[in-house]
Coordinates of C-alpha atoms in Angstrom, one line a residue:
X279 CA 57.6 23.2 12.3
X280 CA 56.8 27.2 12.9
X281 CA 54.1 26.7 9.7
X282 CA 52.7 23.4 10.4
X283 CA 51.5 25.0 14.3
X284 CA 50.1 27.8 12.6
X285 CA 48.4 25.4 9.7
X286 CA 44.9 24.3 11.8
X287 CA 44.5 27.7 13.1
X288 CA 44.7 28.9 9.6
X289 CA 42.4 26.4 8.6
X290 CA 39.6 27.1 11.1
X291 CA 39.9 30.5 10.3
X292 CA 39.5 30.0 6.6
X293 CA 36.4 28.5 7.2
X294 CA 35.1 30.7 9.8
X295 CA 35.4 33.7 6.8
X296 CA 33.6 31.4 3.8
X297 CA 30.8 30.9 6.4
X298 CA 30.7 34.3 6.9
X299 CA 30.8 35.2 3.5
X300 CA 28.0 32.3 2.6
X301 CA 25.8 33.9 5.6
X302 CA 26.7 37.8 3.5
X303 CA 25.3 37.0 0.9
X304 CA 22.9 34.5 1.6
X305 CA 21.1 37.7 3.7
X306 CA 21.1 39.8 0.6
X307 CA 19.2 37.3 -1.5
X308 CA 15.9 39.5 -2.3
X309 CA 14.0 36.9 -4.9
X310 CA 13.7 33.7 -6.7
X311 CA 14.5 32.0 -9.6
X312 CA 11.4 30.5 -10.4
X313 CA 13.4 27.0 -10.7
X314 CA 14.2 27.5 -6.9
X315 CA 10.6 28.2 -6.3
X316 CA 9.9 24.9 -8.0
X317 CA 13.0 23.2 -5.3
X318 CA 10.1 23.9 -2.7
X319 CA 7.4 22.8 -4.6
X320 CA 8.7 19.8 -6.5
X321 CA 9.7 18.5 -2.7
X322 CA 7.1 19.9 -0.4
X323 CA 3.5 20.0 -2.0
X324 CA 1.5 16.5 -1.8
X325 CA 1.2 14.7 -4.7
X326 CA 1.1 18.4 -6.7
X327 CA 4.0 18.5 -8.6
X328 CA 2.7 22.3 -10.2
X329 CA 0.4 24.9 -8.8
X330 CA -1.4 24.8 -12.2
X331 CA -5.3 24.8 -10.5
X332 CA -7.1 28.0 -12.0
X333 CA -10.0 29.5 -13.0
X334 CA -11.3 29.5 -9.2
X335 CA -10.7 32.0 -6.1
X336 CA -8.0 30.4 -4.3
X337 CA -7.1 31.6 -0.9
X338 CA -3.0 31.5 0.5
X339 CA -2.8 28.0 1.7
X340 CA -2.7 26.7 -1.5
X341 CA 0.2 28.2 -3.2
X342 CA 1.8 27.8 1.0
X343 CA 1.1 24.3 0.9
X344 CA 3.1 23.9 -2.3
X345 CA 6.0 25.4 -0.6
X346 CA 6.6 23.6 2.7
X347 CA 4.7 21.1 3.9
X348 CA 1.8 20.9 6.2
X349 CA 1.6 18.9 10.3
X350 CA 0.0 15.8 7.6
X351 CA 2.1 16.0 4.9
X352 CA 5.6 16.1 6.6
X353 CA 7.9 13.2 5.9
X354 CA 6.0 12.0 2.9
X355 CA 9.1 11.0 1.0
X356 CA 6.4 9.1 -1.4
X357 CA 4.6 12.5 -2.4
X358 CA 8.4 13.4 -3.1
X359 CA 9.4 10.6 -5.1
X360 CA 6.0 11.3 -6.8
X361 CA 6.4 14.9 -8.5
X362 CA 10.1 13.8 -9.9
X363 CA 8.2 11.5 -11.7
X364 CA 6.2 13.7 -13.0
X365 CA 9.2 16.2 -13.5
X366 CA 12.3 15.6 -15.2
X367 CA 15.0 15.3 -12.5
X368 CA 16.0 12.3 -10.0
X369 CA 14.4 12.5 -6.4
X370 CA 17.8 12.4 -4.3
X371 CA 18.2 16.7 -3.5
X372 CA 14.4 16.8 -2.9
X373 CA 14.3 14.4 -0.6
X374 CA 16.7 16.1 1.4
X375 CA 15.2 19.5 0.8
X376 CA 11.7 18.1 2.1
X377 CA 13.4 16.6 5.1
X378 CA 14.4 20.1 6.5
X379 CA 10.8 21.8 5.3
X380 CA 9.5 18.8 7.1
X381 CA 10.9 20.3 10.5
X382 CA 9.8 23.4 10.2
X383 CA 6.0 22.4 8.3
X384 CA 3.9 25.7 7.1
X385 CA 7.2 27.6 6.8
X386 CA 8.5 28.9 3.9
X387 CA 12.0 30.6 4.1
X388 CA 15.1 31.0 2.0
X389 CA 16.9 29.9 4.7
X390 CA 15.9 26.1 4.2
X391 CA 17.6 25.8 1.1
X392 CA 20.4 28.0 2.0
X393 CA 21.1 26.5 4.7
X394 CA 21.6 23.0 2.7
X395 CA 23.7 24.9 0.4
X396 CA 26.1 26.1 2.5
X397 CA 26.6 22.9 4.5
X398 CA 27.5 21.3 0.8
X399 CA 29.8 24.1 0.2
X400 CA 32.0 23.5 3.7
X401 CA 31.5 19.9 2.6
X402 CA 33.0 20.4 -0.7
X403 CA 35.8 22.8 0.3
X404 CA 37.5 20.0 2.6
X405 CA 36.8 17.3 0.3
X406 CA 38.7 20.0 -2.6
X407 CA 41.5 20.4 -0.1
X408 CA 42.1 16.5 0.5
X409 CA 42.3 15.7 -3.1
X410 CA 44.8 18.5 -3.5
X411 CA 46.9 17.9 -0.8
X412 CA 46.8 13.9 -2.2
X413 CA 47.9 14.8 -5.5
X414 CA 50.4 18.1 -4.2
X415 CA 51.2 17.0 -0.7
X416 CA 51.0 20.6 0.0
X417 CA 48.5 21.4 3.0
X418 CA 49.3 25.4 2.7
X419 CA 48.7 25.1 -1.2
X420 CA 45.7 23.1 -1.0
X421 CA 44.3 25.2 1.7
X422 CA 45.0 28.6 -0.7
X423 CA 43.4 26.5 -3.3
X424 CA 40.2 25.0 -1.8
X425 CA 39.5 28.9 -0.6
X426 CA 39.9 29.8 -3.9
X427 CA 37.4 28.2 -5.0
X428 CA 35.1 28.4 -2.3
X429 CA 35.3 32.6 -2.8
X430 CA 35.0 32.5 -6.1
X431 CA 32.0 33.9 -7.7
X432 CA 30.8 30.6 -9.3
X433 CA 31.0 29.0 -6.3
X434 CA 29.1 31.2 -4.5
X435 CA 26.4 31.8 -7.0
X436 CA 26.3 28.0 -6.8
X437 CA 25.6 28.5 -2.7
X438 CA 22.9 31.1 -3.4
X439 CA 21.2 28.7 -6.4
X440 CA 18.4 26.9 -4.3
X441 CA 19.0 24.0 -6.9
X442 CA 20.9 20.6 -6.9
X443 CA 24.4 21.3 -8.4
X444 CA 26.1 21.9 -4.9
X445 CA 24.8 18.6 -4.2
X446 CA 26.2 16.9 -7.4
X447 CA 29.2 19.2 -7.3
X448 CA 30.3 16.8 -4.0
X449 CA 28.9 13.2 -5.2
X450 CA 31.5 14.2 -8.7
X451 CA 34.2 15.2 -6.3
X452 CA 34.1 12.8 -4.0
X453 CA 34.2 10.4 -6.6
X454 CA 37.4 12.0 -8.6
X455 CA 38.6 11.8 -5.0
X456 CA 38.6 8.5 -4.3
X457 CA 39.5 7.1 -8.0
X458 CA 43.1 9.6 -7.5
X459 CA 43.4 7.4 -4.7
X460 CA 42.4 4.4 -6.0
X461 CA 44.9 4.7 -9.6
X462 CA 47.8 5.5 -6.7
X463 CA 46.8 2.7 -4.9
X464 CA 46.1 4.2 -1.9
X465 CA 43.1 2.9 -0.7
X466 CA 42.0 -0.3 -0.3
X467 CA 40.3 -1.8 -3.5
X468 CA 37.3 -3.7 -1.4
X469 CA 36.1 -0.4 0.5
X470 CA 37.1 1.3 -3.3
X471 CA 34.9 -0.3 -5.0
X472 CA 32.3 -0.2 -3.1
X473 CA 33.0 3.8 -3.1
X474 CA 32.8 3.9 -6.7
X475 CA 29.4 2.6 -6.9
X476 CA 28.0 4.1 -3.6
X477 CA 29.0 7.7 -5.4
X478 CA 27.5 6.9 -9.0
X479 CA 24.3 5.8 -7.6
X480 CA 24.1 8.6 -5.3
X481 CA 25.4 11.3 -8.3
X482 CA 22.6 9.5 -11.0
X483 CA 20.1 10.2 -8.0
X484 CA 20.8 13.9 -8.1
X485 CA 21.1 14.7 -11.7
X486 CA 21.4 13.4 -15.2
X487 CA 24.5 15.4 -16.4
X488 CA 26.6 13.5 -13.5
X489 CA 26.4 10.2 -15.9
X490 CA 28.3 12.1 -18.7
X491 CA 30.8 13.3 -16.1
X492 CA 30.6 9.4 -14.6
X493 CA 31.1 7.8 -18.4
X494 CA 34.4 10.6 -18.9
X495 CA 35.7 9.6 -15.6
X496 CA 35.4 6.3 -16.1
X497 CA 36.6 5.9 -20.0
X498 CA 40.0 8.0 -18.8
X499 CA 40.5 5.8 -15.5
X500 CA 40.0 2.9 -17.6
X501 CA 42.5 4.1 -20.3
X502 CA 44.9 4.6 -17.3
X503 CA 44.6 1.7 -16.4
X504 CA 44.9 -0.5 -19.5
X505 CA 48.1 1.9 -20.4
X506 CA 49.5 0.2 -16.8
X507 CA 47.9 -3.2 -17.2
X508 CA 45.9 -2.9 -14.4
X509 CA 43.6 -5.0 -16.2
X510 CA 41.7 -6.5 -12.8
X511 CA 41.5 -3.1 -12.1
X512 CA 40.3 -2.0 -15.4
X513 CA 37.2 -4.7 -14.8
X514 CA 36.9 -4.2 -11.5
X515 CA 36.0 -0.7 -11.8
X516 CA 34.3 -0.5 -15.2
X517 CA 32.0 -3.3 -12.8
X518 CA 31.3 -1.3 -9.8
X519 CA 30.7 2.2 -11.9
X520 CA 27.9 -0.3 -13.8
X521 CA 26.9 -1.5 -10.5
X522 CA 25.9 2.0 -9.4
X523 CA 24.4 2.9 -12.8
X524 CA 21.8 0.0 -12.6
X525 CA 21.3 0.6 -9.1
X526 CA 19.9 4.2 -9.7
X527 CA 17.6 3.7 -12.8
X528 CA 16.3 0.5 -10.9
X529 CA 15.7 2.7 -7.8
X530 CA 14.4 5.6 -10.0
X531 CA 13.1 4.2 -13.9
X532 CA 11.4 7.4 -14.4
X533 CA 14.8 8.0 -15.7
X534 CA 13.5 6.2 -19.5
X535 CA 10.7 8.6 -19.4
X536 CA 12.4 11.5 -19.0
X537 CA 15.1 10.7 -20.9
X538 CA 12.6 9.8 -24.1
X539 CA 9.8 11.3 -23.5
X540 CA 10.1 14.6 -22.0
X541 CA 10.8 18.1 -22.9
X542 CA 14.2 18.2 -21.4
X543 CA 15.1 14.6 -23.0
X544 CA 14.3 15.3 -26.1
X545 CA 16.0 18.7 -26.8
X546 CA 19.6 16.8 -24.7
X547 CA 18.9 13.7 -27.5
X548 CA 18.4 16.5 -30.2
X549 CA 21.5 18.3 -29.8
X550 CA 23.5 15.0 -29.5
X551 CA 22.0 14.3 -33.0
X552 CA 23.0 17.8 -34.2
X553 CA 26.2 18.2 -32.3
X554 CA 27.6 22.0 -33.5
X555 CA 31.2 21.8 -32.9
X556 CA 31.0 25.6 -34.0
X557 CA 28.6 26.1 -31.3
X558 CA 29.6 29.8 -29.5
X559 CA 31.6 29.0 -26.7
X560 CA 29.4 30.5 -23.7
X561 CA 30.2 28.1 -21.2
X562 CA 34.2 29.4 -21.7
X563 CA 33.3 33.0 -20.9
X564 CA 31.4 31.8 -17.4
X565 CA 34.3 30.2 -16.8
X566 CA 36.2 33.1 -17.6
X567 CA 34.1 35.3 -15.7
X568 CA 33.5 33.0 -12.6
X569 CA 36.7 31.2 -11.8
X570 CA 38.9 33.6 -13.8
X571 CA 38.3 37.2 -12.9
X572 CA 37.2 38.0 -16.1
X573 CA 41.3 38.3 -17.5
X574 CA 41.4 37.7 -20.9
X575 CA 41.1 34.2 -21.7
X576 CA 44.3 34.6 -24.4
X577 CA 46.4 35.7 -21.3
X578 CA 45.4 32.4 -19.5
X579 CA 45.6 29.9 -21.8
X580 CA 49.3 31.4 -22.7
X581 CA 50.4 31.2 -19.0
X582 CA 48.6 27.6 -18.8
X583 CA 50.5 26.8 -21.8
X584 CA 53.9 28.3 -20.5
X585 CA 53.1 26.9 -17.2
X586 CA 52.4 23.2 -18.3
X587 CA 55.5 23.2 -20.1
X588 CA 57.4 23.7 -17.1
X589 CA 55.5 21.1 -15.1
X590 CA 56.7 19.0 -17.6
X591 CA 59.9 19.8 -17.4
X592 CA 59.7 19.0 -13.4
X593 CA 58.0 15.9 -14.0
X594 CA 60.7 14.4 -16.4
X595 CA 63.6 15.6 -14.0
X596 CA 62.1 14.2 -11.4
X597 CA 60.4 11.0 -12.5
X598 CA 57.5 12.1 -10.7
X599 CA 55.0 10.5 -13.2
X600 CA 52.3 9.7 -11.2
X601 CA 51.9 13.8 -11.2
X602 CA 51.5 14.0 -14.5
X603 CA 48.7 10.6 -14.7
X604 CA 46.6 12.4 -11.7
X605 CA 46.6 15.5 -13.6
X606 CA 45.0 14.0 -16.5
X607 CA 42.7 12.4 -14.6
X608 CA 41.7 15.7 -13.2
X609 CA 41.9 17.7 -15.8
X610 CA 40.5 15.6 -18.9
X611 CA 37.3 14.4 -17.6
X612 CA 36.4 17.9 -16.4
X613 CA 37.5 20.1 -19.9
X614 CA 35.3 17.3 -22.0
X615 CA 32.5 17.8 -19.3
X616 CA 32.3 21.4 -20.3
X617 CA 32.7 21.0 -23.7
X618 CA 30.1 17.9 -23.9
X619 CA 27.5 19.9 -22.1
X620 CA 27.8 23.1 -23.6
X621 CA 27.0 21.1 -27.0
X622 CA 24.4 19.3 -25.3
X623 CA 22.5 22.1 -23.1
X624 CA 19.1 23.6 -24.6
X625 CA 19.9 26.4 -22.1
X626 CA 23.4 27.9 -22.1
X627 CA 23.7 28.5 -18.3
X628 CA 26.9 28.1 -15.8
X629 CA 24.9 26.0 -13.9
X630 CA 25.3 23.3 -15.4
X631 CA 28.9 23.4 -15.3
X632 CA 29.2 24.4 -11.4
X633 CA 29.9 20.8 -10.5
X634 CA 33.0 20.7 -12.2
X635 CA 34.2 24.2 -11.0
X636 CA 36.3 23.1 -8.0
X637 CA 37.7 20.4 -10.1
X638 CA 38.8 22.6 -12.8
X639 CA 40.3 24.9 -9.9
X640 CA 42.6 22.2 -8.5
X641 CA 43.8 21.4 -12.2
X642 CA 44.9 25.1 -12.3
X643 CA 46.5 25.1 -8.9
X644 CA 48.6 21.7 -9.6
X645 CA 49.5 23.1 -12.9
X646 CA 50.5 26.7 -11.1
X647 CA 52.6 24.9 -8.4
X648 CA 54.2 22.8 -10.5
X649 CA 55.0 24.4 -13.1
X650 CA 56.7 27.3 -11.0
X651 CA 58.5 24.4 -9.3
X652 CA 60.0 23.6 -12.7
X653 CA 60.8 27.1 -13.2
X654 CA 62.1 28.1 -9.6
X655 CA 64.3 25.8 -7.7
X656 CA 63.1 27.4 -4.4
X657 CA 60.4 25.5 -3.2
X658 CA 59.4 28.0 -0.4
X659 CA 59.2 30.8 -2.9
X660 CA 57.1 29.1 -5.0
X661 CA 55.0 28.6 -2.1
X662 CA 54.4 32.1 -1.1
X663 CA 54.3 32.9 -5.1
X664 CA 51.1 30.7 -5.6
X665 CA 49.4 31.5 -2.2
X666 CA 49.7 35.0 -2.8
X667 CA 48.2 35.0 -6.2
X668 CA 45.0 32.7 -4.9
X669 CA 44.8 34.7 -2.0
X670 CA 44.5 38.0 -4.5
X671 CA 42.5 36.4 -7.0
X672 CA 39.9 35.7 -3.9
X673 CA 39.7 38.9 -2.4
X674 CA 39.6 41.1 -5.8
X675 CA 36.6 38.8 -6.7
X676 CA 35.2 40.0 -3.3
X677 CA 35.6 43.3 -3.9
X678 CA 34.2 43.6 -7.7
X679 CA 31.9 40.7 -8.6
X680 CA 28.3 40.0 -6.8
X681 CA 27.4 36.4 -6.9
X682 CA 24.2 35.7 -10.1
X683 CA 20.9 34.5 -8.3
X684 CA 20.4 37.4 -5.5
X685 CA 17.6 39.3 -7.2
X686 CA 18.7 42.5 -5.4
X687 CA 16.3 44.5 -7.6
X688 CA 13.2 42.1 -7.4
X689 CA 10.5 44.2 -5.4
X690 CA 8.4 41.8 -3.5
X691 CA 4.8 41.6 -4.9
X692 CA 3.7 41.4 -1.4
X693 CA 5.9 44.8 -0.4
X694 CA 3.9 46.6 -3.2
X695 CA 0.2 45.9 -1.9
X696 CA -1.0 47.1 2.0
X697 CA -2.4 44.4 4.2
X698 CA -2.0 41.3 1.4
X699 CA -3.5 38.9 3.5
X700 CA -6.8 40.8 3.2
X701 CA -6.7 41.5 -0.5
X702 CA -7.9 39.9 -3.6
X703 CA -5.8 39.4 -6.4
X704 CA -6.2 38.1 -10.6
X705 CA -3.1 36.8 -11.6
X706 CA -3.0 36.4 -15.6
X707 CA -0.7 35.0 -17.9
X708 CA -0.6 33.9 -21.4
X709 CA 0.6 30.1 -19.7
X710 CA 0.4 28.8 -16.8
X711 CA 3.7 27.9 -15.6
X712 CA 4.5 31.5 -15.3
X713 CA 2.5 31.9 -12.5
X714 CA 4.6 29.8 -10.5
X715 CA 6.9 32.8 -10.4
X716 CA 5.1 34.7 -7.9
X717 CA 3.7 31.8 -5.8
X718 CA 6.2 32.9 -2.8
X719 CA 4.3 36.2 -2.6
X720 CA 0.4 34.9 -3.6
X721 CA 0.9 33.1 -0.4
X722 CA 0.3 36.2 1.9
X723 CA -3.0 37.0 -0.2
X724 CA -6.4 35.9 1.0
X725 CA -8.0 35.4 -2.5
X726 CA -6.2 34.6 -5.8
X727 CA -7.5 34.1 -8.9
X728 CA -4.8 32.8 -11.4
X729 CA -6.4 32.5 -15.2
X730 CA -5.4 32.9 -19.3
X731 CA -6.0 36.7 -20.4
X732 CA -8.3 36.8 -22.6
X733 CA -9.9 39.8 -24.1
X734 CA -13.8 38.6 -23.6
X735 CA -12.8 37.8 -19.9
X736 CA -15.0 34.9 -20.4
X737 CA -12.5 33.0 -17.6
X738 CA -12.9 35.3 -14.8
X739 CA -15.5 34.9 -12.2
X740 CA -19.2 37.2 -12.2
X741 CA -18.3 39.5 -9.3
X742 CA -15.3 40.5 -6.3
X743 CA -16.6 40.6 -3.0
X744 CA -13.9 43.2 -2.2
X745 CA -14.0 46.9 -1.9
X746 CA -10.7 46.7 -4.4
X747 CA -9.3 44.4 -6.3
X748 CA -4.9 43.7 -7.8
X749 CA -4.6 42.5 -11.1
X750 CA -1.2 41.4 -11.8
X751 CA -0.7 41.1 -15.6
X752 CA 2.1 38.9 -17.5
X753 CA 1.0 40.0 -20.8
X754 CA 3.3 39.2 -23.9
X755 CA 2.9 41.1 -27.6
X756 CA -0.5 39.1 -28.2
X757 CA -2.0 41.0 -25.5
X758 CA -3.6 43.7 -25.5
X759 CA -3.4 44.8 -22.3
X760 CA -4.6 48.5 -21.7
X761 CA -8.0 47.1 -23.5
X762 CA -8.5 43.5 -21.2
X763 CA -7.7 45.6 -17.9
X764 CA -10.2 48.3 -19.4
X765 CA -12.5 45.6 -19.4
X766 CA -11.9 44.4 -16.1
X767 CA -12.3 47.4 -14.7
X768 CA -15.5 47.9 -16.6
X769 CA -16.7 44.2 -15.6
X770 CA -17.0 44.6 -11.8
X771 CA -17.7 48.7 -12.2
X772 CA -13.8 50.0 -10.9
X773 CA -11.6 52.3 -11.5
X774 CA -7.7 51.6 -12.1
X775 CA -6.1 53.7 -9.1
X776 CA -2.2 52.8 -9.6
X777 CA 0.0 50.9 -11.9
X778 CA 3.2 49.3 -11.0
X779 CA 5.4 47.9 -13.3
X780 CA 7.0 45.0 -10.9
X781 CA 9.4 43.5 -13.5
X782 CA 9.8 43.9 -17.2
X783 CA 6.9 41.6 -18.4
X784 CA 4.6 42.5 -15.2
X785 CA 2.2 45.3 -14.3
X786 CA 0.5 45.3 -11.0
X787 CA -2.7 47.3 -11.4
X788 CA -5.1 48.1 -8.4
X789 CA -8.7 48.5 -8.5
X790 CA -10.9 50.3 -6.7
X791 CA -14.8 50.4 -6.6
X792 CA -16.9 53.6 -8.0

């Protein structure tokens, strides 16, 4: 009785230090993946899905008016709808992204999309602890487990990512959540099913991998099922998960497109054709590294191993079988999904396995209670056993890992160049895109001119009506770029006063008249 009147103020407070971690490190956050520049964008900018105009001066507004929306613009959930077309992911997390901006229009902060993030990441920590307390009936252990998580490096580096996967980290949870409850038949099958396809329409609305988590989700709950002859289950189900399927692609088609016909389509279809089964196993060292603490995998996989076949043990004494078909449907879907997408992935990135981090963190907490329950009789030992070693786990990861996505070494352009908003500045590439990396900063500049090097400057304009002049260089081994800023210099009659290396592929050089 002592523990359960402790257990909400140990709740609150858990949550009061992961929002005060989330607000840590969300201050220290220096720079931009250019993908999260392209959250803004993508969601903010009407009818521009790229800031791809060049050739001509452009003043701030422009690349400003790509990132948050103007007193016109705001609301424009068509403009939105729009430049995912044009892209290659569904609308769902920019809408939602544009909604804040639209509050707050000709404002560009981090804080927008942080602050969506971390609202997901509260949302996704109770959700973790419901479905843990359903499957453990433990409120203590499913408190030390949803922490765990939520501290965890991957986790937070999913917070800092100004991306969709903390969005489609809940819809996948939430839907895991509700089918536990549906195969124990907790919850009633009307309001179920209409759950089921409510989250698989929301999920294909946020992003395309969420299907192949969907399709694994469903094939096991449908196995389950047969195996129990839930066969009006079975159909029931398969039904509504269809349901929610055709609902998305009929409310977002551009699905075919991009599935076929883009860049990102075509290399996903590609490495289905040419699955490598040998294929480096990346995706198990960010696991390692972000849910893990780095311990050798060899070590966990032996105590998993050691620890399963004690749960099993448990489970057989104690006829608790319904344990043991939860835990498959937690754990199977989830291990595939890694395993599926690391085979699939053109990129090998963690982000794309985030969603199923707090899923594979309750697998390991059910298998860590249980299987010390089948190995120690006394239940509050165990307890204390497994909420110590979460509890440790969190706080060493605290104390030794950062979380990826912070940029604390990224110098703003705009910190290296006095008064911006009164200088000129040539932005050139050898494509582009990569321009859209520094279009937080061109903002603050009163003239840009973003163009191809060349070495015959035949691109740039006749003369600079200012007393100096930044060129910003993204050069690459074609380049020869000592000679075309030489020739800059020469073009408008300057001298090259300073050189500033801003990152490893770009050189700041300013330009001053004779």
């Amino acid at each position: 009785m002592h523990a359960k009147r402790w257990f909400p103020i140990a709740f609150v407070g858990t949550i009061i230090i992961i929002v005060a971690t989330l607000f840590y490190y969300f201050n220290l956050k220096q720079g931009y993946h250019i993908d999260e520049l392209y959250t803004y964008g993508l969601s903010n900018s009407y009818y521009q899905p790229m800031p791809f105009d060049h050739n001509q001066w452009l003043d701030g507004s422009y690349y400003l008016n790509y990132l948050s929306p103007t007193i016109e613009t705001r609301f424009a959930y068509d403009s939105v709808y729009y430049n995912q077309v044009q892209d290659v992911h569904p609308p769902l997390y920019y809408f939602i992204v544009h909604t804040v901006s639209s509050i707050f229009p000709g404002v560009f902060t981090k804080w927008i999309g942080l602050s969506i993030n971390g609202v997901l990441h509260i949302l996704i920590f109770v959700l973790l602890y419901f479905l843990l307390k359903t499957i453990t009936k433990k409120p203590w252990i499913s408190l030390a487990g949803s922490a765990f998580w939520a501290l965890s490096v991957g986790a937070l580096s999913s917070a800092v990512f100004i991306r969709m996967y903390q969005l489609v980290t809940l819809w996948q949870l939430a839907l895991l959540y509700l089918l536990v409850n549906f195969l124990n038949k907790s919850v009633n099958i009307k309001w179920a099913l209409l759950g089921v396809a409510l989250l698989v329409y929301l999920g294909g609305l946020t992003h395309y991998y969420f299907y192949v988590y969907a399709f694994l989700l469903v094939a096991t709950v449908c196995l389950i099922f047969l195996f129990q002859k839930r066969f009006k289950d079975l159909f029931a189900y398969g039904m509504s998960a269809v349901a929610g399927v055709l609902a998305a692609f009929a409310t977002f088609p551009a699905v075919f497109t991009h599935l076929f016909d883009s860049n990102r389509g075509t290399e996903v279809l590609e490495n289905a054709e040419n699955l490598e089964l040998t294929r480096q196993n990346l995706f198990v060292v960010f696991i390692k590294h972000d849910l893990f603490l780095d311990i050798r995998l060899r070590y966990v996989l032996l105590f998993a191993i050691i620890l399963s076949a004690f749960l099993l043990i448990f489970i057989h004494k104690n006829k608790y079988h319904s344990l043991l078909t939860s835990l498959v449907l937690v754990a199977f879907p989830a291990v595939t999904y890694v395993f599926l997408v690391q085979q699939l992935s053109h990129y090998q990135t963690p982000r794309y396995i985030y969603s199923v981090y707090p899923i594979l963190v309750a697998s390991l907490v059910v298998i860590l209670y249980y299987g010390l329950r089948g190995l120690i009789r006394n239940q509050k030992i165990v307890t204390s056993c497994v909420m110590l070693l979460l509890a440790t786990g969190s706080i060493y990861s605290l104390m030794t890992t950062l979380p990826e996505y912070l940029f604390l070494y990224k110098p703003p352009l705009v910190s290296l160049v006095e008064d911006s908003q009164d200088q000129a500045i040539m932005v050139l590439g050898d494509e582009y895109w990569k321009v859209a990396r520094e279009v937080d900063d061109l903002a603050y500049f009163d003239q840009i001119y973003p163009s191809i090097i060349t070495n015959s400057l035949t691109n740039l304009p006749d003369t600079v009506d200012k007393e100096q002049l930044y060129v910003l260089m993204m050069p690459n081994e074609n380049n020869d770029v000592p000679k075309v800023i030489a020739n800059i210099a020469n073009k408008y009659q300057m001298t090259v006063v300073e050189e500033t290396l801003v990152e490893q592929d770009e050189i700041l050089y300013k330009l001053i008249h004779e």
